[in-house]
CSV table of C-alpha atoms in Angstrom, one decimal:
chain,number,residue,atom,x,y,z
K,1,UNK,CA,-205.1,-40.6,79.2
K,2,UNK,CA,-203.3,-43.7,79.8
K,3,UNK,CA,-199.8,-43.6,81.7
K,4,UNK,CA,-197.0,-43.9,79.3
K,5,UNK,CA,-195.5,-47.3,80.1
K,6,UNK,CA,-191.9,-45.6,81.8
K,7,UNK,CA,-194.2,-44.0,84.0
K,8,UNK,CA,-195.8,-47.0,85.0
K,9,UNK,CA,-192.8,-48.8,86.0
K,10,UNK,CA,-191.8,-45.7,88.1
K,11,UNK,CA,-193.5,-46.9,91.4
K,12,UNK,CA,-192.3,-50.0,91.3
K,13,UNK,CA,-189.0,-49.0,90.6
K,14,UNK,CA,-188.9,-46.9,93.5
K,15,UNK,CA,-190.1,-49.5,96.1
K,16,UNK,CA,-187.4,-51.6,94.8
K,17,UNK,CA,-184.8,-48.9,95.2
K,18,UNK,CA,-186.3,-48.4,99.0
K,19,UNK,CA,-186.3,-52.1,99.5
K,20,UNK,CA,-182.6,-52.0,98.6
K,21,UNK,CA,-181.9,-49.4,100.7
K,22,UNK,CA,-183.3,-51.0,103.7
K,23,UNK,CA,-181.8,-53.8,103.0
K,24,UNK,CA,-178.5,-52.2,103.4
K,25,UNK,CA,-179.5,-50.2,106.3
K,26,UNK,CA,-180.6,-53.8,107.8
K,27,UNK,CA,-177.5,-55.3,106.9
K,28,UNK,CA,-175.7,-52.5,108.0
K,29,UNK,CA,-177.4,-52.2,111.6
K,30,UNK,CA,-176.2,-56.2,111.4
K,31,UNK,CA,-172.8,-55.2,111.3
K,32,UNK,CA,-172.8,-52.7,113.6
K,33,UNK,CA,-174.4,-55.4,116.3
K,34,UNK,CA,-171.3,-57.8,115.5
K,35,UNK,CA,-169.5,-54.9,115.9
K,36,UNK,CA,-170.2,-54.1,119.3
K,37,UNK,CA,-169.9,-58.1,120.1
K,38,UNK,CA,-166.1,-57.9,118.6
K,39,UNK,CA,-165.1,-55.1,120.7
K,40,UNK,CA,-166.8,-57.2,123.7
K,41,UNK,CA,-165.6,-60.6,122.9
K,42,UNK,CA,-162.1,-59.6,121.5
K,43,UNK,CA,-160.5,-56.3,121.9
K,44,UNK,CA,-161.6,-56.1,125.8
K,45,UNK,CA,-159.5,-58.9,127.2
K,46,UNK,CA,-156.6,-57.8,125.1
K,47,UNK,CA,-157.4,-54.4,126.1
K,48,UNK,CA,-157.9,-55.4,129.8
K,49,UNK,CA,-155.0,-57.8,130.1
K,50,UNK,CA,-152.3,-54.8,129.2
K,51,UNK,CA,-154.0,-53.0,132.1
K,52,UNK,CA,-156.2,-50.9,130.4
K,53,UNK,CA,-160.0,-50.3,133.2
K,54,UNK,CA,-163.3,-51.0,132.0
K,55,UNK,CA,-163.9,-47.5,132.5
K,56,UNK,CA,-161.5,-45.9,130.2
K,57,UNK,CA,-163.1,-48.8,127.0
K,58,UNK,CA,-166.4,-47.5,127.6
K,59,UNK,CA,-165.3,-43.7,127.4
K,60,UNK,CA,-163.4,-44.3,124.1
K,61,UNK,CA,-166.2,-46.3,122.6
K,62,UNK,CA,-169.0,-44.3,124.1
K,63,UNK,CA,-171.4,-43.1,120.8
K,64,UNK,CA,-168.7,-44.7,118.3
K,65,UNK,CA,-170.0,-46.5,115.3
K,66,UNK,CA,-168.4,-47.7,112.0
K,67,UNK,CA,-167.3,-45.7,109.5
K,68,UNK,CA,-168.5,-46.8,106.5
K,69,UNK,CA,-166.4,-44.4,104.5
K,70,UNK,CA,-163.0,-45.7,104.8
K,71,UNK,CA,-161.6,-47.4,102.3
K,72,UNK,CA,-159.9,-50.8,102.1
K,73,UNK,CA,-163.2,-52.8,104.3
K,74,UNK,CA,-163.9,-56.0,103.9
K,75,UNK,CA,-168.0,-56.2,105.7
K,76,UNK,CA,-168.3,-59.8,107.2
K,77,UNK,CA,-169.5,-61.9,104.8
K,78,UNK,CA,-168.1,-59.9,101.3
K,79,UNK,CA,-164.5,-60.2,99.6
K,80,UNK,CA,-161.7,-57.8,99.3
K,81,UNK,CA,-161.9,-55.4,96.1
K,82,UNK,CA,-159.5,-55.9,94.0
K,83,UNK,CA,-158.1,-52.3,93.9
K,84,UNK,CA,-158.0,-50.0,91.1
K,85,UNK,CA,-155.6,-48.8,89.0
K,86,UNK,CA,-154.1,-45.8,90.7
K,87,UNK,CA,-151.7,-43.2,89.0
K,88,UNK,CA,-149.3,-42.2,91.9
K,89,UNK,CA,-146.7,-39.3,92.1
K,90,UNK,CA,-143.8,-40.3,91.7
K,91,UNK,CA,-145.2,-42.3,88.2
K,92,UNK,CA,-146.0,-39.3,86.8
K,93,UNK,CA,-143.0,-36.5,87.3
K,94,UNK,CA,-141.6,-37.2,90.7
K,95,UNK,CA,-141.2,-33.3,90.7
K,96,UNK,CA,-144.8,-32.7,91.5
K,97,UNK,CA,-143.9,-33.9,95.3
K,98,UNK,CA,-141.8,-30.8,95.4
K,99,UNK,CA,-144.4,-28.0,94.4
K,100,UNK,CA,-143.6,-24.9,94.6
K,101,UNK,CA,-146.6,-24.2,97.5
K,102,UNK,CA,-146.1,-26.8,99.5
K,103,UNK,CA,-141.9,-26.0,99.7
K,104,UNK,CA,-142.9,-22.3,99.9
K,105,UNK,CA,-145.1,-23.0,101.9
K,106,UNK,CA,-143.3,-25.4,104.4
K,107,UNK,CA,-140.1,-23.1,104.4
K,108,UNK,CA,-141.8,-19.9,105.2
K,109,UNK,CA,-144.0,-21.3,108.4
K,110,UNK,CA,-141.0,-23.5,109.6
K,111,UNK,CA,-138.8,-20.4,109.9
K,112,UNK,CA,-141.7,-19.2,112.0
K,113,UNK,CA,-141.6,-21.8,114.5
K,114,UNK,CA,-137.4,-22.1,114.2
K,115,UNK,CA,-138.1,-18.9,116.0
K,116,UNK,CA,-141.0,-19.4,118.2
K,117,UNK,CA,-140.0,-22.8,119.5
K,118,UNK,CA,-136.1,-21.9,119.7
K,119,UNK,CA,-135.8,-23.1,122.6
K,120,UNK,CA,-137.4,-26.9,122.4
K,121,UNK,CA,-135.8,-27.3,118.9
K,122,UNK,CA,-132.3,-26.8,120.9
K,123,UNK,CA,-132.8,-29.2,123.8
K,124,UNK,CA,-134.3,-31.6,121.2
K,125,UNK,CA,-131.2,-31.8,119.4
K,126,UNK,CA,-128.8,-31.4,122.7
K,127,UNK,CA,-130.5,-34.7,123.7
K,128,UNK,CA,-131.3,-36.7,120.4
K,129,UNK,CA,-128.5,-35.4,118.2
K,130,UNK,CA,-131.2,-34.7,115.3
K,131,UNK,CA,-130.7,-30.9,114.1
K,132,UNK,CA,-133.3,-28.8,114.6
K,133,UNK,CA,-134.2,-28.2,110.9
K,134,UNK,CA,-135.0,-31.9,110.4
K,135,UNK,CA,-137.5,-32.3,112.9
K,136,UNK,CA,-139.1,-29.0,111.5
K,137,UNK,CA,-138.7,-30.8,108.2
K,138,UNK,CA,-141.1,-33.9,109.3
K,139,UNK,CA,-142.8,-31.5,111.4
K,140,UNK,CA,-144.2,-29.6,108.7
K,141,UNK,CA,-144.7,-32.3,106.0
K,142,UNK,CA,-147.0,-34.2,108.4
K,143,UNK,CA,-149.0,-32.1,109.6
K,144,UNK,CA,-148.4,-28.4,108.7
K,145,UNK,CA,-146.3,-27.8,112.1
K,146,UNK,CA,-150.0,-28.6,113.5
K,147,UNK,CA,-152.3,-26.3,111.6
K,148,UNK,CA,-153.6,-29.1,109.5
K,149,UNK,CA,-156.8,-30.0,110.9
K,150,UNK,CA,-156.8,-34.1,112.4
K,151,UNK,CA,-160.7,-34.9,112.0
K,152,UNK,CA,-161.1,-38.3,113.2
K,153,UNK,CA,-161.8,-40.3,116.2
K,154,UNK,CA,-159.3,-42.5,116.8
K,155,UNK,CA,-161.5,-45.0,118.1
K,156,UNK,CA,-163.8,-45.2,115.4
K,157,UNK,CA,-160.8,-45.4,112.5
K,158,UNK,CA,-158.7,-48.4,114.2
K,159,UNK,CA,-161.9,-49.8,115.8
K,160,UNK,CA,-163.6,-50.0,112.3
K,161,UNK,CA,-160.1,-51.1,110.3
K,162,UNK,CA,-159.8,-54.0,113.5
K,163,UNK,CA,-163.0,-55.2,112.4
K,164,UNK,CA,-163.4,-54.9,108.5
K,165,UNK,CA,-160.2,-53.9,106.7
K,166,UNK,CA,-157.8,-55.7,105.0
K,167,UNK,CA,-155.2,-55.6,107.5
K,168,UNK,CA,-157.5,-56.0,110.6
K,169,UNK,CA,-154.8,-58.3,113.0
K,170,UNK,CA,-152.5,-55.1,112.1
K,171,UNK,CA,-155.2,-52.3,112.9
K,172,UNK,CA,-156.7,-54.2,115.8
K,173,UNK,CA,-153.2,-54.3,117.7
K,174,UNK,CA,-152.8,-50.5,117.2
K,175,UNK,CA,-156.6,-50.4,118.2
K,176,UNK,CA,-155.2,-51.8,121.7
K,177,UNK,CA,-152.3,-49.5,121.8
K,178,UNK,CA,-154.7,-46.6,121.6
K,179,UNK,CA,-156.6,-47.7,125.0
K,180,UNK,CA,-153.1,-48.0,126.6
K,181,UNK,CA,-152.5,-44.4,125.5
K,182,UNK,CA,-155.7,-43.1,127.0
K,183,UNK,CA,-155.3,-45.3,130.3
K,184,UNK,CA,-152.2,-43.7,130.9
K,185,UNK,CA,-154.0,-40.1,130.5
K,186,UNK,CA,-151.5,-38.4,127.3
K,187,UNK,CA,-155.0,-37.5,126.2
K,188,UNK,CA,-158.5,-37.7,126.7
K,189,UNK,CA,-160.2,-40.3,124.6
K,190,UNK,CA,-162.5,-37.4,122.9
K,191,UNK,CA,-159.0,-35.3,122.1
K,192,UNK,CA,-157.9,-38.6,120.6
K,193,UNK,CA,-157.7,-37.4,117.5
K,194,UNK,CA,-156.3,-39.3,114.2
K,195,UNK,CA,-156.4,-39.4,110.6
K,196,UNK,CA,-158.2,-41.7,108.0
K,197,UNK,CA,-155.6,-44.7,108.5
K,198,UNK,CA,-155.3,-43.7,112.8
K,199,UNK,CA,-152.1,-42.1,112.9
K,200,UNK,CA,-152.0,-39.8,116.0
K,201,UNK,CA,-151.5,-36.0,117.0
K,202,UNK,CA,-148.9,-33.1,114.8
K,203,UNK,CA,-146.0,-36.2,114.3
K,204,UNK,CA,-148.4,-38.6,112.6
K,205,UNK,CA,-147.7,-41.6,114.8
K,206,UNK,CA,-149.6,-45.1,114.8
K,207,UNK,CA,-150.3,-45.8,118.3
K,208,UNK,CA,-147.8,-48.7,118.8
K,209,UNK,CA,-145.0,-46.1,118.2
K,210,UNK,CA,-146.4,-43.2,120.1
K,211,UNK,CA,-145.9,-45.9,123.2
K,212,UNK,CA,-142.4,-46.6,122.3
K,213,UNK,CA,-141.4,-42.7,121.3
K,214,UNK,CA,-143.6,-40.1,122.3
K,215,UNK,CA,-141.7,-37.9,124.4
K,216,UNK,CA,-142.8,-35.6,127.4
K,217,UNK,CA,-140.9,-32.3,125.8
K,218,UNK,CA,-142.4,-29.6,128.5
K,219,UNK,CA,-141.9,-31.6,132.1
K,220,UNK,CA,-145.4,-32.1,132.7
K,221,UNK,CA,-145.2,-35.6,132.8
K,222,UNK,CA,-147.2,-36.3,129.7
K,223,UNK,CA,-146.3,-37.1,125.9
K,224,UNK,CA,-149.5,-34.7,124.2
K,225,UNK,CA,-148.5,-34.6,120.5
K,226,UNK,CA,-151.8,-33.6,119.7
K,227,UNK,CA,-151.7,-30.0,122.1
K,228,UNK,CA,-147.8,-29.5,123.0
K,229,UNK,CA,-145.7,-27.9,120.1
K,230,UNK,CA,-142.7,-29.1,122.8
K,231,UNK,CA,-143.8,-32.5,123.2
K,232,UNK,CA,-144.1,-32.8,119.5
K,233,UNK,CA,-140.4,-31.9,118.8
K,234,UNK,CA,-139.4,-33.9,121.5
K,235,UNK,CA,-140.7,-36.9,120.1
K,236,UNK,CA,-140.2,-36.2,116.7
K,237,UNK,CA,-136.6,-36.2,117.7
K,238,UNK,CA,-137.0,-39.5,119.7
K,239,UNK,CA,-137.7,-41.2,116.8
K,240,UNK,CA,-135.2,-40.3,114.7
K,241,UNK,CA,-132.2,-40.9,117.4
K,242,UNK,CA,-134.1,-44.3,118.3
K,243,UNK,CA,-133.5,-45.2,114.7
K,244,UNK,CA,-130.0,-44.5,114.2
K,245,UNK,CA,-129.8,-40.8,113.8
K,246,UNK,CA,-125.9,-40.2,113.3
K,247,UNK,CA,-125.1,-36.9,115.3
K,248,UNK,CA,-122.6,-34.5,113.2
K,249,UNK,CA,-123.8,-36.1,109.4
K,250,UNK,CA,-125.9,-34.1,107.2
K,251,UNK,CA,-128.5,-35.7,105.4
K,252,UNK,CA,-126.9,-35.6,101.8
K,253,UNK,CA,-125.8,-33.4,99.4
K,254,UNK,CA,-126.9,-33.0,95.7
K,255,UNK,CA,-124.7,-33.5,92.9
K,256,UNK,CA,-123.6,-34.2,89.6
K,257,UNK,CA,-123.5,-37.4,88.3
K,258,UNK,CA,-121.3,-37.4,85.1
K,259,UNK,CA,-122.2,-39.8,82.4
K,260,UNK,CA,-119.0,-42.0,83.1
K,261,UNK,CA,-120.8,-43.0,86.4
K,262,UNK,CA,-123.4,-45.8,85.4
K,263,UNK,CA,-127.1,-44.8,87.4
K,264,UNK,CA,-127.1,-48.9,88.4
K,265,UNK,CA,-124.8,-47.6,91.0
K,266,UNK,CA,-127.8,-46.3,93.2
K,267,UNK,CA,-128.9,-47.5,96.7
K,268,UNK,CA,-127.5,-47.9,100.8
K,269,UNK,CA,-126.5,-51.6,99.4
K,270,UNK,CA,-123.5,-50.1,97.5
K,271,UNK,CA,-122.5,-47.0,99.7
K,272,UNK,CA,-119.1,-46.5,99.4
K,273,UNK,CA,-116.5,-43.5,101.2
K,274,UNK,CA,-118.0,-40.5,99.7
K,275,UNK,CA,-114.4,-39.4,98.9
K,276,UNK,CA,-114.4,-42.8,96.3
K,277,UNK,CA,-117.5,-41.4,94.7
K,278,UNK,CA,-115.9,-37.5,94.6
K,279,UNK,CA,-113.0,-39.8,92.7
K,280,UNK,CA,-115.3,-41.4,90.4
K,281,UNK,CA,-115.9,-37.5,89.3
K,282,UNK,CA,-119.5,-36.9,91.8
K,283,UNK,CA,-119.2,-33.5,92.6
K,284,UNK,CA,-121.3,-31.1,95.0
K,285,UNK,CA,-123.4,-28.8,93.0
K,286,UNK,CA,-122.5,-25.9,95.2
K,287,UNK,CA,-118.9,-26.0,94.1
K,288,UNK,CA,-117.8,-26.5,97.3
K,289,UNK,CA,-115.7,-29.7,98.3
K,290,UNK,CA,-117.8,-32.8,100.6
K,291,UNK,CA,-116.6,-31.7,104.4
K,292,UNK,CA,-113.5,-33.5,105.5
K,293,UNK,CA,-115.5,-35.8,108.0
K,294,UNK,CA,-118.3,-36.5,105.7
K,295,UNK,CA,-115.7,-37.8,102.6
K,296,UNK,CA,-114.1,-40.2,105.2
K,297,UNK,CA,-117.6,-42.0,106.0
K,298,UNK,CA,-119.8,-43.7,103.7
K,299,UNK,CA,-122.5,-42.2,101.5
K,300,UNK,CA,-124.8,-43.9,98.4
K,301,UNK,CA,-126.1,-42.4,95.2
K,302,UNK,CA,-129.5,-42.1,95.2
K,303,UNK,CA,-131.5,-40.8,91.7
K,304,UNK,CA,-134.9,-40.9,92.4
K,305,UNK,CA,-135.9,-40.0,88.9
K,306,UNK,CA,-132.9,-41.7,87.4
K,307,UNK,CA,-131.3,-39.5,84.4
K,308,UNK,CA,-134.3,-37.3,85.0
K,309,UNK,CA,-133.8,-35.6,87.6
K,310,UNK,CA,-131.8,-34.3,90.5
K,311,UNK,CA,-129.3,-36.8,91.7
K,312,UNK,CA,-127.5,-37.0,95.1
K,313,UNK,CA,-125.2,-38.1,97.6
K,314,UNK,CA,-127.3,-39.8,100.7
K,315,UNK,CA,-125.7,-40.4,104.5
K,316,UNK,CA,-127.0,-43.3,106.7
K,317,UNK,CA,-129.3,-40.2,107.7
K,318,UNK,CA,-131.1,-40.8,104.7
K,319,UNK,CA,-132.4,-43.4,105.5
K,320,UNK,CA,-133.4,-42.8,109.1
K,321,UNK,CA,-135.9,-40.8,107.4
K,322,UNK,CA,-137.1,-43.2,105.3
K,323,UNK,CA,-138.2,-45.0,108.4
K,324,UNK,CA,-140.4,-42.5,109.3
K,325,UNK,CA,-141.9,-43.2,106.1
K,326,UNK,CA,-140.8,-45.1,103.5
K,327,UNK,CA,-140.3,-43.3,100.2
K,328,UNK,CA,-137.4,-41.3,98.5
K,329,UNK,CA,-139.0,-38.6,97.7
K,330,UNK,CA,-140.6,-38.3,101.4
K,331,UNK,CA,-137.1,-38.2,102.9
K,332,UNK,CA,-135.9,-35.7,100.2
K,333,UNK,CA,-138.7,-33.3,100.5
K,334,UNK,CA,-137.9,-33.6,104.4
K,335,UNK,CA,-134.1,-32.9,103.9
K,336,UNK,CA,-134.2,-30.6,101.4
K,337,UNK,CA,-137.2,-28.3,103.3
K,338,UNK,CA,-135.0,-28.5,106.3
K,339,UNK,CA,-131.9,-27.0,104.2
K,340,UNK,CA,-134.5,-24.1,103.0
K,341,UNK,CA,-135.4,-23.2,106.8
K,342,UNK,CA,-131.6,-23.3,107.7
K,343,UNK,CA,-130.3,-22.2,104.9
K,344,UNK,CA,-132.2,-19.9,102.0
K,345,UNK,CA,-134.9,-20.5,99.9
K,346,UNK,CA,-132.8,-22.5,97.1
K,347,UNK,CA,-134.4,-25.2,94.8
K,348,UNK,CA,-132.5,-28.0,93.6
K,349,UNK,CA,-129.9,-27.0,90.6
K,350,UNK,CA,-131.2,-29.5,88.1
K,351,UNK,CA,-135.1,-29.6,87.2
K,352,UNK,CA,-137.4,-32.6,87.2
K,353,UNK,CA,-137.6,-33.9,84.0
K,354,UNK,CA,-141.3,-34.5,82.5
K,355,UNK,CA,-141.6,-38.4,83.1
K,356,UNK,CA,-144.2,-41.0,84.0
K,357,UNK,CA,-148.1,-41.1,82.7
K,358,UNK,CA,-147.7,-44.7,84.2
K,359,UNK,CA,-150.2,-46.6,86.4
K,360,UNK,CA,-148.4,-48.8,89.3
K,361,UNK,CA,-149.7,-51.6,87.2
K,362,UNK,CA,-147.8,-50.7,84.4
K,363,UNK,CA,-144.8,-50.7,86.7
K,364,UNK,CA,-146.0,-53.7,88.1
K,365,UNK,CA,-145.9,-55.2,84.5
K,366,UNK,CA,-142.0,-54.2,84.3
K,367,UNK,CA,-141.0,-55.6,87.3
K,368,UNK,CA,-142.3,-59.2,87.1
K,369,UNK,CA,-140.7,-59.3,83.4
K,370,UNK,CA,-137.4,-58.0,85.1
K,371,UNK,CA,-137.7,-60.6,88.1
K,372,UNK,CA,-138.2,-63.1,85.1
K,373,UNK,CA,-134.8,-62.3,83.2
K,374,UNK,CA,-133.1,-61.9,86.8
K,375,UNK,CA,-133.1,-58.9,88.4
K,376,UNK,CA,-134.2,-57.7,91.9
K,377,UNK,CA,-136.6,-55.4,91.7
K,378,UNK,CA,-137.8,-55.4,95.6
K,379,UNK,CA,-140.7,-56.9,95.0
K,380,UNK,CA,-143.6,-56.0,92.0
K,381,UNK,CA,-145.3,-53.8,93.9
K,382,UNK,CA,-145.9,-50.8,91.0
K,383,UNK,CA,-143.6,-48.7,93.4
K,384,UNK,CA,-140.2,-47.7,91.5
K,385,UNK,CA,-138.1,-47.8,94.3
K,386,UNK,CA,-134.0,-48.1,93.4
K,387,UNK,CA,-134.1,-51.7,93.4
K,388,UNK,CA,-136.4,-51.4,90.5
K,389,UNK,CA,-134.7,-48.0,89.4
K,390,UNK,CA,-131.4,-49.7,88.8
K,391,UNK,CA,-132.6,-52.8,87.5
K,392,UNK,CA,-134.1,-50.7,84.9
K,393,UNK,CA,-130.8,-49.2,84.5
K,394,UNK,CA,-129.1,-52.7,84.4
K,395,UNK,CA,-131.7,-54.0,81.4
K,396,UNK,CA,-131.2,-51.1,79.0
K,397,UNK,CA,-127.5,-51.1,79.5
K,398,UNK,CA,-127.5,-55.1,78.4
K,399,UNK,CA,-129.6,-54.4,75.6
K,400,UNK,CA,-127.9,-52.1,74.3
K,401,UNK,CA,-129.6,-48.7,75.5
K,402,UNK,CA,-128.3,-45.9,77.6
K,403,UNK,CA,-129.5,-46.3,81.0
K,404,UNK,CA,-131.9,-43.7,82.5
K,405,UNK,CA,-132.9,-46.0,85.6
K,406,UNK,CA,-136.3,-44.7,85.6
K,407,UNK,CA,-140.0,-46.6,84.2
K,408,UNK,CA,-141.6,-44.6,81.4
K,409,UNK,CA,-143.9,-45.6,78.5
K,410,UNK,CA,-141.5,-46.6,75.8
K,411,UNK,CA,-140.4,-49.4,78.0
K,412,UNK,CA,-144.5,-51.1,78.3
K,413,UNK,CA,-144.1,-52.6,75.2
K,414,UNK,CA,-140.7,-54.6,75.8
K,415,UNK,CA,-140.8,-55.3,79.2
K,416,UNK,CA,-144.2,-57.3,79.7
């Protein structure tokens, strides 16, 4: 019977898939050679002129190949990607960030270690200023107060983003930073754990900040924030005061905003005394009055899903923990799970309201129309951050519209 002609191609079709495939393998092994020859050529001096022994670079490296799995590589000899169109949190209904497992979830474990760790939390905030409840607050969102497992070798992630990523100078520095850590013993290069973008230990630090503000929080002369609950509240707490922590401020205070009191208003660049915003008719939605020293200082409103959500009155605080990493809802999640530990289990008064089904290049879209008629958005980055928030705001209200400061659909087909 003669072989159908699908059949016939079959063979050949599968040599050419194995010639591929060693191809790639070759190509690969190519790679990993070069690889090898960077760490030699380039990271070694560097490495070796901040002190770091030939010895140490050889244990981290020992058995470490690239990780072909990471994303954002650039292989010698290929292009960047150009990335795909992502649908991010806070596009859809910035409310998912606050789920009801992870707040639950986050409360109920932090009041655990608010108990079990009493005693590092105190002389934390005796010596930083930051309260307690914060630093359980970043504590928990970064890595589960520690139970959330850090797979990586830290060695392989920055080594592999040093040499094929698309911000290798960047990754490559922290790559050094990482050898300075193990030459000055914190922890063994196999305990040198990280995850997929090399952020170290329980606080999620990049190596260049673990060398400015890892902290040694049990006296045993060594910052170990992947092993030592102590040392991790210690420098959790570093961080923070090294940023500007204000000792005796709260973090903010959520409110009502009534409709007299445009949403453009929003962001640190027009804080004003927080008892000028209680005049403006900004109330606490608690009832209670702001406290006598916080009315006297500054505060700004911040609406992270414009008319569509919860809105509130930030401190200079704030914004501290934005610098741990940058994005409202971040720094809100941290705050607010902080007040729950403290506090009681109580979710914000006003609910998220069902928003987004945007891609960051739709909101991309918007903001290089709006930086067209004027506006500062912060950049068109598809992140709606409250530049781009109350530029929004700004737009509808000179067209005519009543501003909800927040992207949504409807909007696609003016602002383009």
């Amino acid at each position: 019977m003669p072989v159908p002609a699908p059949f016939k191609l079959f063979p050949l079709l599968m040599v050419l898939a194995l010639s591929a495939s060693g191809a790639t393998a070759q190509n690969r092994a190519a790679v990993e050679q070069k690889f090898r020859g960077w760490l030699d050529q380039t990271v070694w001096p560097r490495a070796r002129a901040k002190g770091v022994s030939r010895g140490v670079f050889d244990e981290a490296f020992a058995g470490v190949k690239l990780n072909w799995d990471l994303p954002d590589l650039v292989p010698p000899g290929t292009k960047p990607k150009t990335p795909e169109r992502q649908r991010q949190a806070e596009f859809g209904s910035p409310g998912k960030y606050f789920n009801r497992g992870s707040l639950d979830g986050a409360t109920s474990v932090g009041r655990q270690m608010a108990k079990r760790h009493a005693q590092a939390l105190a002389r934390a905030e005796r010596t930083s200023g930051v309260p307690g409840r914060i630093i359980l607050g970043i504590w928990g969102r970064e890595s589960g107060y520690g139970r959330v497992n850090i797979p990586h070798n830290a060695f392989q992630v920055l080594g592999t983003k040093g040499f094929m990523s698309t911000r290798a100078p960047y990754f490559t520095d922290e790559l050094v930073a990482a050898l300075q850590i193990a030459q000055a013993g914190h922890a063994p290069s196999r305990a040198m754990k990280s995850s997929w973008a090399g952020a170290l230990g329980q606080p999620q630090f990049m190596p260049s900040n673990f060398l400015k503000y890892a902290a040694d929080g049990n006296g045993d002369g060594h910052a170990d924030i992947w092993g030592s609950e102590s040392d991790t509240i210690a420098s959790i707490a570093t961080y923070l005061a090294r940023h500007g922590w204000q000792k005796g401020r709260d973090w903010g205070f959520e409110v009502t905003v009534p409709a007299s009191v445009s949403c453009t208003l929003e962001g640190p660049d027009q804080a004003r005394r927080i008892s000028d915003w209680a005049a403006m008719g900004i109330k606490r939605v608690s009832g209670k009055p702001f406290p006598a020293h916080e009315s006297r200082a500054k505060g700004s409103l911040l609406m992270p899903a414009g008319r569509h959500g919860p809105a509130f009155i930030v401190t200079p605080n704030f914004y501290v923990l934005k610098d741990y990493n940058n994005s409202d809802l971040y720094a809100l999640f941290v705050g607010h799970t902080g007040d729950r530990i403290q506090y009681g289990s109580r979710d914000f008064t006003a609910p998220w309201g069902q928003v987004g089904g945007l891609m960051r290049s739709d909101v991309a879209v918007m903001q290089r129309a709006l930086e067209r008629a004027g506006h500062d958005v912060g950049g068109a980055d598809g992140l709606a951050g409250f530049k781009t928030r109350r530029s929004i705001g700004r737009w509808q209200e000179k067209t005519g519209q009543s501003a909800t400061c927040f992207p949504d659909s409807a909007m696609k087909r003016r602002l383009r």
